[in-house]
Amino acid sequence: MNAGVRRLLRLCAPILLLCGLASAQDPATCTQDCPAPYVPNAFWTTQYGPAAANVVLSPTNFLACSSASYALCYYSGPDAPPKKKRGIGALPALPCNVSESDPGIADCRCYAESGTSYVDIHSIRNTEAYIETIRVCGLDGAKCRNLVTDELPGKAAEVLGVTPPALPTAPVCSYLQADADGKAPMAPDAELVSTFSFARVKSYGIQQTDCTATAAPYAGCMTASCTFERDAKGKPTGFATCRCPIYSGPFQVGQAGASCDAGSGNVWSAAYAPPSSGSGTSGN
């Protein structure tokens, strides 16, 4: 066995193991003790890192979901709000502070939104949700509703090379929905879950800042557990606090002209789209 084959097997081993676990249960989704008890997804979901790395390889990686609430952490990072952009009002401060009690976690202030959002299939931090989802949607998400089929239906055939059939909703979407106790199954104590959407594009634009020259810590907020921010009277403020795992590596920030350094005690909520992936979008 040559060195190239051995390296490929090492990279694929976690995925092969997960696929083996997934095939042990039939039909395609959880049928007993559902949702399954939470187990953190520690496998490398791509060759670039584990779920916490928030790696994006293709637009189809973003699975389309609809939920009553989700957190949008794509713009979180420094303590200070970004400078006011022309034609819009002042933007809020959305800090991601490294936790004093756990340096591997960042407590990030994020927008609380509702409606359609997208989950990066490589960043599903709940093991059962990940297994269910790759079984139905494939490793790249192309077999389920995704960013291409939902946002670019007229160009789906051009992007994918074929005309997509009617696709199912990804199993992971059910993990975003709060139950009768107000908790989302994605993670313990989650009132809502961090995903990605275009809800704030008019305020922030779609440009990114490349921070890939040197590996550095960032918060991989995709599918992180979040709680609603409330005022002194207990009313929701329109924001959420998310506990995001910190990962060290190259990354992109979802704002133009941003400093890659989020400031002392802070990290950016970010993701990594390798140059060859051609995704054009990295979400967190």
CSV table of C-alpha atoms in Angstrom, one decimal:
chain,number,residue,atom,x,y,z
A,1,MET,CA,0.0,0.0,0.0
A,2,ASN,CA,1.6,3.3,-1.1
A,3,ALA,CA,1.8,6.4,1.1
A,4,GLY,CA,-1.0,8.2,-0.8
A,5,VAL,CA,-3.5,5.4,-0.3
A,6,ARG,CA,-2.6,5.2,3.4
A,7,ARG,CA,-3.1,9.0,3.8
A,8,LEU,CA,-6.5,8.8,2.1
A,9,LEU,CA,-7.6,6.0,4.4
A,10,ARG,CA,-6.6,8.0,7.5
A,11,LEU,CA,-8.6,11.0,6.2
A,12,CYS,CA,-11.6,8.8,5.4
A,13,ALA,CA,-11.6,6.7,8.5
A,14,PRO,CA,-13.9,8.9,10.7
A,15,ILE,CA,-16.4,9.2,7.9
A,16,LEU,CA,-16.4,5.5,7.2
A,17,LEU,CA,-17.0,4.8,10.9
A,18,LEU,CA,-19.9,7.3,11.0
A,19,CYS,CA,-21.4,5.7,7.9
A,20,GLY,CA,-21.1,2.3,9.5
A,21,LEU,CA,-22.9,3.6,12.6
A,22,ALA,CA,-25.5,5.2,10.5
A,23,SER,CA,-26.2,2.0,8.5
A,24,ALA,CA,-26.9,0.1,11.7
A,25,GLN,CA,-30.3,1.7,12.1
A,26,ASP,CA,-33.2,1.6,9.6
A,27,PRO,CA,-35.2,3.6,8.5
A,28,ALA,CA,-33.2,6.7,7.8
A,29,THR,CA,-34.0,8.7,10.9
A,30,CYS,CA,-34.1,8.1,14.6
A,31,THR,CA,-37.0,5.8,15.6
A,32,GLN,CA,-36.5,5.2,19.3
A,33,ASP,CA,-35.5,7.3,22.3
A,34,CYS,CA,-35.7,10.3,19.9
A,35,PRO,CA,-34.0,12.6,19.9
A,36,ALA,CA,-31.0,10.5,21.0
A,37,PRO,CA,-29.0,11.6,24.0
A,38,TYR,CA,-26.6,14.4,23.2
A,39,VAL,CA,-23.1,13.2,22.3
A,40,PRO,CA,-20.6,15.8,21.0
A,41,ASN,CA,-19.4,15.1,17.5
A,42,ALA,CA,-15.6,14.7,17.9
A,43,PHE,CA,-14.9,13.2,14.5
A,44,TRP,CA,-13.1,15.2,11.8
A,45,THR,CA,-16.0,15.8,9.3
A,46,THR,CA,-13.5,17.0,6.6
A,47,GLN,CA,-9.8,16.7,6.1
A,48,TYR,CA,-9.5,20.2,7.5
A,49,GLY,CA,-10.8,19.6,11.0
A,50,PRO,CA,-13.7,18.6,13.2
A,51,ALA,CA,-17.2,20.1,13.4
A,52,ALA,CA,-15.9,23.0,15.5
A,53,ALA,CA,-13.7,24.1,12.5
A,54,ASN,CA,-16.9,25.2,10.6
A,55,VAL,CA,-15.4,24.1,7.2
A,56,VAL,CA,-17.3,24.8,4.0
A,57,LEU,CA,-16.4,22.9,0.8
A,58,SER,CA,-19.5,23.5,-1.4
A,59,PRO,CA,-22.6,25.6,-1.5
A,60,THR,CA,-24.6,22.3,-1.1
A,61,ASN,CA,-23.1,21.9,2.4
A,62,PHE,CA,-25.5,24.6,3.6
A,63,LEU,CA,-28.7,22.6,4.4
A,64,ALA,CA,-32.0,24.7,4.2
A,65,CYS,CA,-34.1,24.7,7.4
A,66,SER,CA,-37.0,26.6,8.7
A,67,SER,CA,-37.4,27.2,12.4
A,68,ALA,CA,-39.3,29.5,14.8
A,69,SER,CA,-36.0,30.9,16.0
A,70,TYR,CA,-32.3,30.6,15.3
A,71,ALA,CA,-29.2,32.6,16.3
A,72,LEU,CA,-27.1,34.4,13.6
A,73,CYS,CA,-23.5,34.8,14.9
A,74,TYR,CA,-21.9,35.5,11.5
A,75,TYR,CA,-21.0,39.0,12.4
A,76,SER,CA,-19.9,38.5,16.1
A,77,GLY,CA,-16.4,39.2,17.4
A,78,PRO,CA,-15.0,42.4,18.8
A,79,ASP,CA,-16.4,44.3,21.8
A,80,ALA,CA,-16.9,47.5,19.7
A,81,PRO,CA,-19.6,47.6,17.0
A,82,PRO,CA,-18.5,48.0,13.4
A,83,LYS,CA,-18.4,51.5,12.0
A,84,LYS,CA,-21.7,52.8,10.7
A,85,LYS,CA,-22.2,52.0,7.0
A,86,ARG,CA,-23.7,54.4,4.6
A,87,GLY,CA,-27.5,54.4,4.4
A,88,ILE,CA,-28.1,52.3,7.5
A,89,GLY,CA,-28.5,52.9,11.2
A,90,ALA,CA,-25.9,52.1,13.8
A,91,LEU,CA,-24.9,48.5,14.2
A,92,PRO,CA,-24.9,46.8,17.6
A,93,ALA,CA,-22.0,45.5,19.5
A,94,LEU,CA,-21.7,41.7,19.1
A,95,PRO,CA,-18.8,40.6,21.2
A,96,CYS,CA,-17.4,37.0,21.3
A,97,ASN,CA,-15.6,36.9,24.7
A,98,VAL,CA,-13.3,34.0,25.6
A,99,SER,CA,-14.9,32.3,28.6
A,100,GLU,CA,-13.0,32.9,31.8
A,101,SER,CA,-14.1,29.5,33.1
A,102,ASP,CA,-13.4,27.6,29.9
A,103,PRO,CA,-10.8,29.0,27.5
A,104,GLY,CA,-12.0,26.6,24.8
A,105,ILE,CA,-15.4,28.3,24.6
A,106,ALA,CA,-16.4,31.8,23.5
A,107,ASP,CA,-19.6,33.5,24.8
A,108,CYS,CA,-20.9,35.3,21.7
A,109,ARG,CA,-23.7,37.8,21.4
A,110,CYS,CA,-25.7,37.1,18.2
A,111,TYR,CA,-28.8,38.2,16.5
A,112,ALA,CA,-32.0,36.2,17.3
A,113,GLU,CA,-33.9,35.5,14.0
A,114,SER,CA,-36.6,33.3,12.7
A,115,GLY,CA,-37.5,31.7,9.4
A,116,THR,CA,-35.2,30.1,6.8
A,117,SER,CA,-31.6,29.5,7.8
A,118,TYR,CA,-28.8,27.1,6.7
A,119,VAL,CA,-26.8,24.5,8.6
A,120,ASP,CA,-23.3,23.6,7.4
A,121,ILE,CA,-23.4,19.8,7.2
A,122,HIS,CA,-19.7,19.6,8.2
A,123,SER,CA,-20.4,21.6,11.4
A,124,ILE,CA,-23.2,19.6,13.1
A,125,ARG,CA,-21.9,19.2,16.6
A,126,ASN,CA,-24.6,16.6,17.7
A,127,THR,CA,-23.3,13.1,16.7
A,128,GLU,CA,-26.8,11.6,16.2
A,129,ALA,CA,-28.0,14.6,14.2
A,130,TYR,CA,-24.9,14.3,12.0
A,131,ILE,CA,-25.2,10.6,11.4
A,132,GLU,CA,-28.9,10.9,10.5
A,133,THR,CA,-28.2,13.8,8.2
A,134,ILE,CA,-25.3,12.4,6.2
A,135,ARG,CA,-27.3,9.2,5.8
A,136,VAL,CA,-30.1,11.1,4.1
A,137,CYS,CA,-28.3,14.0,2.5
A,138,GLY,CA,-24.9,12.5,1.6
A,139,LEU,CA,-21.6,13.8,2.8
A,140,ASP,CA,-21.9,17.0,0.9
A,141,GLY,CA,-25.6,17.8,1.5
A,142,ALA,CA,-26.6,17.7,-2.2
A,143,LYS,CA,-29.4,15.1,-1.6
A,144,CYS,CA,-31.4,17.5,0.6
A,145,ARG,CA,-32.7,21.0,0.3
A,146,ASN,CA,-29.7,23.3,0.4
A,147,LEU,CA,-28.4,26.8,-0.4
A,148,VAL,CA,-28.3,26.2,-4.1
A,149,THR,CA,-31.7,24.7,-4.5
A,150,ASP,CA,-33.4,27.3,-2.2
A,151,GLU,CA,-31.5,30.5,-3.1
A,152,LEU,CA,-30.6,29.8,-6.7
A,153,PRO,CA,-33.4,27.5,-8.0
A,154,GLY,CA,-33.1,29.0,-11.5
A,155,LYS,CA,-29.3,28.3,-11.6
A,156,ALA,CA,-29.4,25.0,-9.7
A,157,ALA,CA,-28.9,22.9,-12.9
A,158,GLU,CA,-26.0,25.1,-13.9
A,159,VAL,CA,-24.3,24.9,-10.5
A,160,LEU,CA,-25.0,21.2,-9.9
A,161,GLY,CA,-24.7,20.0,-13.5
A,162,VAL,CA,-28.1,18.4,-13.4
A,163,THR,CA,-31.7,19.5,-12.7
A,164,PRO,CA,-32.4,18.7,-9.1
A,165,PRO,CA,-35.5,16.7,-8.2
A,166,ALA,CA,-37.7,17.7,-5.3
A,167,LEU,CA,-35.4,17.2,-2.3
A,168,PRO,CA,-36.2,16.3,1.3
A,169,THR,CA,-35.6,18.5,4.3
A,170,ALA,CA,-32.4,17.5,6.2
A,171,PRO,CA,-32.9,15.6,9.4
A,172,VAL,CA,-30.8,18.1,11.2
A,173,CYS,CA,-33.6,20.7,10.8
A,174,SER,CA,-35.7,18.9,13.4
A,175,TYR,CA,-32.9,19.5,15.9
A,176,LEU,CA,-33.4,23.2,15.7
A,177,GLN,CA,-37.0,23.2,16.8
A,178,ALA,CA,-37.7,23.8,20.5
A,179,ASP,CA,-39.8,21.2,22.3
A,180,ALA,CA,-42.6,21.8,24.8
A,181,ASP,CA,-40.0,22.7,27.4
A,182,GLY,CA,-38.6,25.4,25.1
A,183,LYS,CA,-35.4,23.4,24.5
A,184,ALA,CA,-33.9,22.5,21.1
A,185,PRO,CA,-32.6,18.9,20.8
A,186,MET,CA,-29.3,20.0,19.2
A,187,ALA,CA,-27.6,20.5,22.5
A,188,PRO,CA,-28.4,20.6,26.2
A,189,ASP,CA,-30.1,23.7,27.4
A,190,ALA,CA,-30.3,25.2,23.9
A,191,GLU,CA,-33.3,27.6,23.6
A,192,LEU,CA,-32.2,28.2,20.0
A,193,VAL,CA,-29.3,27.1,17.8
A,194,SER,CA,-26.7,29.1,15.8
A,195,THR,CA,-27.0,28.7,12.1
A,196,PHE,CA,-26.4,31.0,9.0
A,197,SER,CA,-28.7,33.2,6.9
A,198,PHE,CA,-28.8,36.3,4.8
A,199,ALA,CA,-31.1,38.2,7.2
A,200,ARG,CA,-28.6,41.0,7.8
A,201,VAL,CA,-26.9,41.3,4.4
A,202,LYS,CA,-28.4,44.7,3.8
A,203,SER,CA,-26.6,46.0,6.9
A,204,TYR,CA,-23.3,44.2,6.5
A,205,GLY,CA,-22.9,43.4,2.8
A,206,ILE,CA,-21.6,40.1,1.5
A,207,GLN,CA,-17.9,40.8,1.4
A,208,GLN,CA,-15.5,38.9,3.6
A,209,THR,CA,-12.1,39.4,5.2
A,210,ASP,CA,-9.5,36.7,4.5
A,211,CYS,CA,-7.6,35.6,7.6
A,212,THR,CA,-5.9,32.5,6.2
A,213,ALA,CA,-2.2,33.7,6.2
A,214,THR,CA,-1.6,32.5,9.8
A,215,ALA,CA,-3.6,30.0,11.9
A,216,ALA,CA,-5.3,31.7,14.8
A,217,PRO,CA,-8.2,31.0,17.3
A,218,TYR,CA,-11.7,31.6,16.2
A,219,ALA,CA,-15.2,30.7,17.4
A,220,GLY,CA,-16.9,28.0,15.3
A,221,CYS,CA,-20.5,28.9,16.2
A,222,MET,CA,-22.4,26.8,13.7
A,223,THR,CA,-24.9,24.6,15.6
A,224,ALA,CA,-23.7,26.1,18.9
A,225,SER,CA,-26.1,26.1,21.9
A,226,CYS,CA,-27.7,29.5,22.5
A,227,THR,CA,-30.1,31.2,24.9
A,228,PHE,CA,-32.3,34.2,24.4
A,229,GLU,CA,-30.9,37.5,25.8
A,230,ARG,CA,-33.6,39.1,28.0
A,231,ASP,CA,-33.9,42.6,29.6
A,232,ALA,CA,-34.5,43.3,33.3
A,233,LYS,CA,-38.2,42.5,32.8
A,234,GLY,CA,-37.5,39.2,31.2
A,235,LYS,CA,-38.5,40.3,27.7
A,236,PRO,CA,-36.4,39.1,24.7
A,237,THR,CA,-34.1,41.8,23.3
A,238,GLY,CA,-33.8,40.4,19.8
A,239,PHE,CA,-30.4,38.9,20.6
A,240,ALA,CA,-29.0,35.6,21.9
A,241,THR,CA,-25.9,34.4,23.8
A,242,CYS,CA,-24.2,31.4,22.2
A,243,ARG,CA,-21.5,29.2,23.6
A,244,CYS,CA,-19.2,28.6,20.7
A,245,PRO,CA,-16.2,26.2,20.6
A,246,ILE,CA,-12.9,27.8,19.8
A,247,TYR,CA,-10.8,26.3,17.1
A,248,SER,CA,-7.4,27.4,15.8
A,249,GLY,CA,-6.7,27.5,12.0
A,250,PRO,CA,-7.2,29.7,8.9
A,251,PHE,CA,-10.5,31.4,8.6
A,252,GLN,CA,-12.7,34.1,6.9
A,253,VAL,CA,-14.6,36.8,8.7
A,254,GLY,CA,-18.1,37.8,7.4
A,255,GLN,CA,-17.4,41.5,7.0
A,256,ALA,CA,-15.2,43.6,4.6
A,257,GLY,CA,-12.2,45.4,5.9
A,258,ALA,CA,-12.2,43.8,9.3
A,259,SER,CA,-9.1,43.2,11.4
A,260,CYS,CA,-8.3,39.6,11.8
A,261,ASP,CA,-7.5,40.3,15.5
A,262,ALA,CA,-10.8,40.7,17.3
A,263,GLY,CA,-9.1,42.3,20.3
A,264,SER,CA,-7.8,41.2,23.7
A,265,GLY,CA,-10.0,38.5,25.2
A,266,ASN,CA,-12.1,38.2,22.0
A,267,VAL,CA,-12.3,36.0,18.9
A,268,TRP,CA,-14.2,36.2,15.7
A,269,SER,CA,-17.1,34.0,15.0
A,270,ALA,CA,-15.8,32.6,11.7
A,271,ALA,CA,-15.5,29.7,9.3
A,272,TYR,CA,-13.1,28.3,6.8
A,273,ALA,CA,-13.7,27.8,3.1
A,274,PRO,CA,-10.5,26.4,1.5
A,275,PRO,CA,-9.5,28.3,-1.7
A,276,SER,CA,-10.2,25.3,-4.0
A,277,SER,CA,-13.7,24.7,-2.6
A,278,GLY,CA,-15.3,27.4,-4.7
A,279,SER,CA,-18.1,27.8,-2.2
A,280,GLY,CA,-18.1,31.6,-2.2
A,281,THR,CA,-19.7,31.7,1.2
A,282,SER,CA,-18.6,30.7,4.6
A,283,GLY,CA,-21.1,30.7,7.4
A,284,ASN,CA,-20.9,30.3,11.1
